[in-house]
Short mmCIF file of C-alpha atoms in Angstrom, two decimals:
data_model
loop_
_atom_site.label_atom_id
_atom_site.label_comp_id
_atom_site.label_asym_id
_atom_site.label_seq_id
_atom_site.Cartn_x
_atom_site.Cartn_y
_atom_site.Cartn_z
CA UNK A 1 63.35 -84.34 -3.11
CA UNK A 2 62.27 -83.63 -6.68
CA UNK A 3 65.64 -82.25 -9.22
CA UNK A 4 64.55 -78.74 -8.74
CA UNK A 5 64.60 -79.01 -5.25
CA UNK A 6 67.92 -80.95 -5.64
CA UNK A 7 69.44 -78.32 -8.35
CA UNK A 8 68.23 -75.25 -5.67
CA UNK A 9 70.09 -77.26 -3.09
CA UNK A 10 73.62 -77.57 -5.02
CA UNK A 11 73.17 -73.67 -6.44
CA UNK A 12 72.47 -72.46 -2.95
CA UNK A 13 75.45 -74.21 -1.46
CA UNK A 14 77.78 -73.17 -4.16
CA UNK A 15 76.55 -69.63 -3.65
CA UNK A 16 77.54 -70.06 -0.03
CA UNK A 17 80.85 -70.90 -0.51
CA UNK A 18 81.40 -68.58 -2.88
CA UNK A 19 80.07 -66.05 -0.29
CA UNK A 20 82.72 -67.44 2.01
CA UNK A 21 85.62 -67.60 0.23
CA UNK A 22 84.99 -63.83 -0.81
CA UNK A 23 85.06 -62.90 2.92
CA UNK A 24 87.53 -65.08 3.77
CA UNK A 25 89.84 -63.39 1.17
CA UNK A 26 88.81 -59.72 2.37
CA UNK A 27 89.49 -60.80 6.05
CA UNK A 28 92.92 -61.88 4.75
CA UNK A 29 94.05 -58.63 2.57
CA UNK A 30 93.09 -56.59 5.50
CA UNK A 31 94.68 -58.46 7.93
CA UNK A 32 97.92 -58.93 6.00
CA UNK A 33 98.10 -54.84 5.82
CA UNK A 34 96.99 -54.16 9.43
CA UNK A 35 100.00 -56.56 10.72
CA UNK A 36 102.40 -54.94 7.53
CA UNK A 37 101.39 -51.14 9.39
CA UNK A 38 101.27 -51.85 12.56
CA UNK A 39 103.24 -50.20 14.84
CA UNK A 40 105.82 -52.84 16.92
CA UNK A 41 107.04 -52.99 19.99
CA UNK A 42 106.77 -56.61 21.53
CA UNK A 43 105.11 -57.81 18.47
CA UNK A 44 102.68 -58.86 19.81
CA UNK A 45 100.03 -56.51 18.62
CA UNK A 46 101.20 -57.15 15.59
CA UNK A 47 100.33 -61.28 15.57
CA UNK A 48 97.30 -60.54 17.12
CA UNK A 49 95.43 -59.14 14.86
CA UNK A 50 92.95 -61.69 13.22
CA UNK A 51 89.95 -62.62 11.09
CA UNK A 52 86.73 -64.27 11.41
CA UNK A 53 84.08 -65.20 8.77
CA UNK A 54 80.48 -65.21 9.98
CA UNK A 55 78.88 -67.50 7.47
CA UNK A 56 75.31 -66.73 8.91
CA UNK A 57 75.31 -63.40 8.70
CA UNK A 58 77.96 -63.14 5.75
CA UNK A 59 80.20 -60.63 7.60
CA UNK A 60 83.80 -60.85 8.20
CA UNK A 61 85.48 -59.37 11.54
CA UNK A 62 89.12 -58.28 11.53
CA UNK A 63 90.65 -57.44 14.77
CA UNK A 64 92.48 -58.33 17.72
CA UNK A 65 92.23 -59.28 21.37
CA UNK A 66 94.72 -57.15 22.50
CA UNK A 67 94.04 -54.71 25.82
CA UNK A 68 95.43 -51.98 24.57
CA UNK A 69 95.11 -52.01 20.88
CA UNK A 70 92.20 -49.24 20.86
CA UNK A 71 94.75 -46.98 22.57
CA UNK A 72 97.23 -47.49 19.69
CA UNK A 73 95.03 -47.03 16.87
CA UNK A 74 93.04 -44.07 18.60
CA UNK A 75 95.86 -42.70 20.93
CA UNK A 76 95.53 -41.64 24.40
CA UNK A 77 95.87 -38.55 26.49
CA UNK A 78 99.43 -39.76 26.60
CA UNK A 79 100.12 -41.37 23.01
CA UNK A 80 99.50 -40.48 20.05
CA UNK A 81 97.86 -42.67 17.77
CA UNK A 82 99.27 -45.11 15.53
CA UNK A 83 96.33 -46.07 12.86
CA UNK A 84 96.72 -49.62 11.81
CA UNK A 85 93.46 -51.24 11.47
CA UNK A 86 91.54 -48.14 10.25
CA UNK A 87 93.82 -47.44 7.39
CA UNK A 88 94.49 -51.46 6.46
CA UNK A 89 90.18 -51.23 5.45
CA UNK A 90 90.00 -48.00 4.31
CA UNK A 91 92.83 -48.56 1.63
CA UNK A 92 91.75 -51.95 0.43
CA UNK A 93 87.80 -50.74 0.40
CA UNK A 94 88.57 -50.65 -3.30
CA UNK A 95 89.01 -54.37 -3.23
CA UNK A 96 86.11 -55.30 -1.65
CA UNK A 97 84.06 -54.99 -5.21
CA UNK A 98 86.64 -56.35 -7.36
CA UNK A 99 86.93 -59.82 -4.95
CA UNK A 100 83.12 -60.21 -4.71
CA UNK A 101 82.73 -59.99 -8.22
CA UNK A 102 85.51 -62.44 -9.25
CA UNK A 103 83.98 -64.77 -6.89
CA UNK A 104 80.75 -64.31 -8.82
CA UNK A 105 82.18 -64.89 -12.15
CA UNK A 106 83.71 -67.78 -10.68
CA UNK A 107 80.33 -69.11 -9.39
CA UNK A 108 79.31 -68.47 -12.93
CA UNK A 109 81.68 -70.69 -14.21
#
């Protein structure tokens, strides 16, 4: 491997985690106000609701595993809806920018 191909390496990987930790922030700020707004009952809706980084195709999922979860957020026939996750990405959209580009000044650094 020639120092080029070495340097490329190191900048590529340090790109990448940069990349990561960006997401991995986002997935947290979201998820912290999703559970902060979330309606409660049992609670368990509420401790539910998660985050997961995709590092190959750079995407971060918030969200829960809960059955009924959709019928909070949306509402039912029978319930009206009780926005949680909607309103936790919608509010923080501003973020987004502002924690993508301090992880690029810090990969800049």
């Amino acid at each position: 491997m020639s120092k080029n191909e070495f340097n490329e390496k190191k900048i590529k990987e340090k790109l990448e985690l940069h990349i990561e930790k960006a997401l991995t922030r986002i997935g947290a700020l979201v998820q912290g106000d999703a559970q902060r707004v979330c309606p409660v009952d049992t609670g368990n809706l509420k401790i539910s609701i998660a985050y997961d980084v995709n590092r190959s195709d750079r995407s971060v999922t918030i969200g829960t595993n809960v059955e009924y979860a959709l019928a909070v957020e949306k509402g039912t026939s029978r319930q009206t809806a009780q926005p949680y996750l909607t309103p936790a990405g919608e509010y923080n959209k501003k973020n987004f920018d502002k924690i993508v580009a301090q992880e690029m000044r810090d990969f800049n650094d």
